[in-house]
Amino acid sequence: MATYDPLKRALKKEGLRYTQQRQSVWDELCATNDHRDAEEIYLAIRQSGLNVSRATVYRTIDVLVKNKMVRKLELGDGRARYEHKINATHHDHLICIQCGKIEEFMDEVIESRQDEIVKKFGYKLVRHIHQLFIICSECESP
Amino acid sequence: MATYDPLKRALKKEGLRYTQQRQSVWDELCATNDHRDAEEIYLAIRQSGLNVSRATVYRTIDVLVKNKMVRKLELGDGRARYEHKINATHHDHLICIQCGKIEEFMDEVIESRQDEIVKKFGYKLVRHIHQLFIICSECESP
DNA sequence: TATATTCTGAGACTCAATCTCAATAAGAAT
DNA sequence: ATTCTTATTGAGATTGAGTCTCAGAATATA
Ligand SMILES: [Mn+2]
Ligand SMILES: [Mn+2]
Ligand SMILES: [Zn+2]
Ligand SMILES: [Zn+2]
């Protein structure tokens, strides 16, 4: 047990118990850098031989999102997608509306313009969503 | 019947019939500059004495969105919101996560940066979503 | 007016996500 | 290690926005 164990730290902070199921959800989310939905996480865990329910997957993801270990993406297709935030810096997404591929981008100019816009209104920026829906090169010229 | 009647024009283009229900949905959407959900549109029409079904509201909105007369907004609360595009120029939104108030903004610098980002990837931009979730001044200092 | 075709509405259905609650597991206490 | 308390789990029920079905109603055409 490492001294820096983000899952155990978060669970302790929330007054929650450490369980195999919660560990498996976190492990599976960290296993790739993809942007997967809850069902994909659920199936991947079961594929690996571990038992977990959909309800627990959803409940655990909520804890991880609340503790900023996981980011939730709503891409407008009715299913939320998730990505772990281990070693990740802030970025936004390009989504191919043809094949579903997701790429990441980050633009300092846009980030600071956002702050200025919000400041001009006299508001306080909490978070933002910036998604560029595109046709990727492979879908454009197959 | 005006020569410039966007609803009738769109229906003709789609090979669809003009009906009182479709007119009432379009009228209600144009009645305010708000960002309302389908249920609010539905209730407002019935409030005004006209009869329409939820199914028809949804079906008509789809036609209007397809013909760029109405814009669909997904703000992450599970219900899509709609705004008419009569005399409207492109803009994005600030949303107060406390009271739900929606304000509009438009920033040429951000708009052109988006194009540059997409061009750098070699992709083709189709549309974008840019939402700033904020705490508004009234919610910050009540 | 008669005919062909589209449209409507009530309610069934879908599907992601949430909730329920009895059985189970974790952790604290002894 | 065993007992005890309390949180967690999972199967399945429920929710809710949105979609679908299809018989009856409305519209366009002749
Ligand atoms: Mn990402
Ligand atoms: Mn708007
Ligand atoms: Zn693609
Ligand atoms: Zn507010």
Short mmCIF file of N, CA, C and O in Angstrom, two decimals, chain B residues 25-33 36 69-70 84-86:
data_model
loop_
_atom_site.label_atom_id
_atom_site.label_comp_id
_atom_site.label_asym_id
_atom_site.label_seq_id
_atom_site.Cartn_x
_atom_site.Cartn_y
_atom_site.Cartn_z
N VAL B 25 -46.13 25.26 -32.55
CA VAL B 25 -44.81 25.01 -31.96
C VAL B 25 -43.84 26.11 -32.37
O VAL B 25 -43.11 26.67 -31.54
N TRP B 26 -43.85 26.45 -33.65
CA TRP B 26 -42.97 27.51 -34.14
C TRP B 26 -43.32 28.84 -33.50
O TRP B 26 -42.45 29.59 -33.05
N ASP B 27 -44.61 29.16 -33.43
CA ASP B 27 -45.05 30.40 -32.80
C ASP B 27 -44.57 30.48 -31.35
O ASP B 27 -44.07 31.52 -30.91
N GLU B 28 -44.74 29.39 -30.64
CA GLU B 28 -44.38 29.42 -29.23
C GLU B 28 -42.88 29.59 -29.05
O GLU B 28 -42.42 30.31 -28.17
N LEU B 29 -42.10 28.93 -29.91
CA LEU B 29 -40.64 29.09 -29.83
C LEU B 29 -40.24 30.53 -30.12
O LEU B 29 -39.29 31.04 -29.51
N CYS B 30 -40.96 31.18 -31.02
CA CYS B 30 -40.62 32.57 -31.37
C CYS B 30 -41.17 33.58 -30.37
O CYS B 30 -40.80 34.76 -30.40
N ALA B 31 -42.05 33.14 -29.48
CA ALA B 31 -42.71 34.07 -28.55
C ALA B 31 -41.77 34.67 -27.52
O ALA B 31 -42.05 35.72 -26.96
N THR B 32 -40.67 34.01 -27.25
CA THR B 32 -39.70 34.54 -26.28
C THR B 32 -38.28 34.31 -26.82
O THR B 32 -38.09 33.56 -27.78
N ASN B 33 -37.30 34.94 -26.15
CA ASN B 33 -35.90 34.69 -26.49
C ASN B 33 -35.26 33.77 -25.46
O ASN B 33 -34.04 33.71 -25.33
N ARG B 36 -35.79 27.35 -23.58
CA ARG B 36 -36.75 26.47 -22.89
C ARG B 36 -36.68 25.02 -23.34
O ARG B 36 -36.23 24.75 -24.45
N MET B 69 -33.80 26.74 -38.02
CA MET B 69 -34.68 27.78 -37.52
C MET B 69 -34.64 27.80 -36.00
O MET B 69 -34.98 28.80 -35.36
N VAL B 70 -34.22 26.70 -35.44
CA VAL B 70 -34.15 26.55 -33.98
C VAL B 70 -32.82 25.89 -33.64
O VAL B 70 -32.32 25.07 -34.40
N HIS B 84 -35.08 30.01 -30.68
CA HIS B 84 -35.27 30.31 -32.10
C HIS B 84 -34.09 31.11 -32.61
O HIS B 84 -33.38 31.74 -31.82
N LYS B 85 -33.86 31.09 -33.91
CA LYS B 85 -32.71 31.76 -34.50
C LYS B 85 -33.13 32.94 -35.38
O LYS B 85 -32.35 33.38 -36.24
N ILE B 86 -34.34 33.45 -35.15
CA ILE B 86 -34.78 34.62 -35.90
C ILE B 86 -33.94 35.82 -35.50
O ILE B 86 -33.87 36.18 -34.32
#
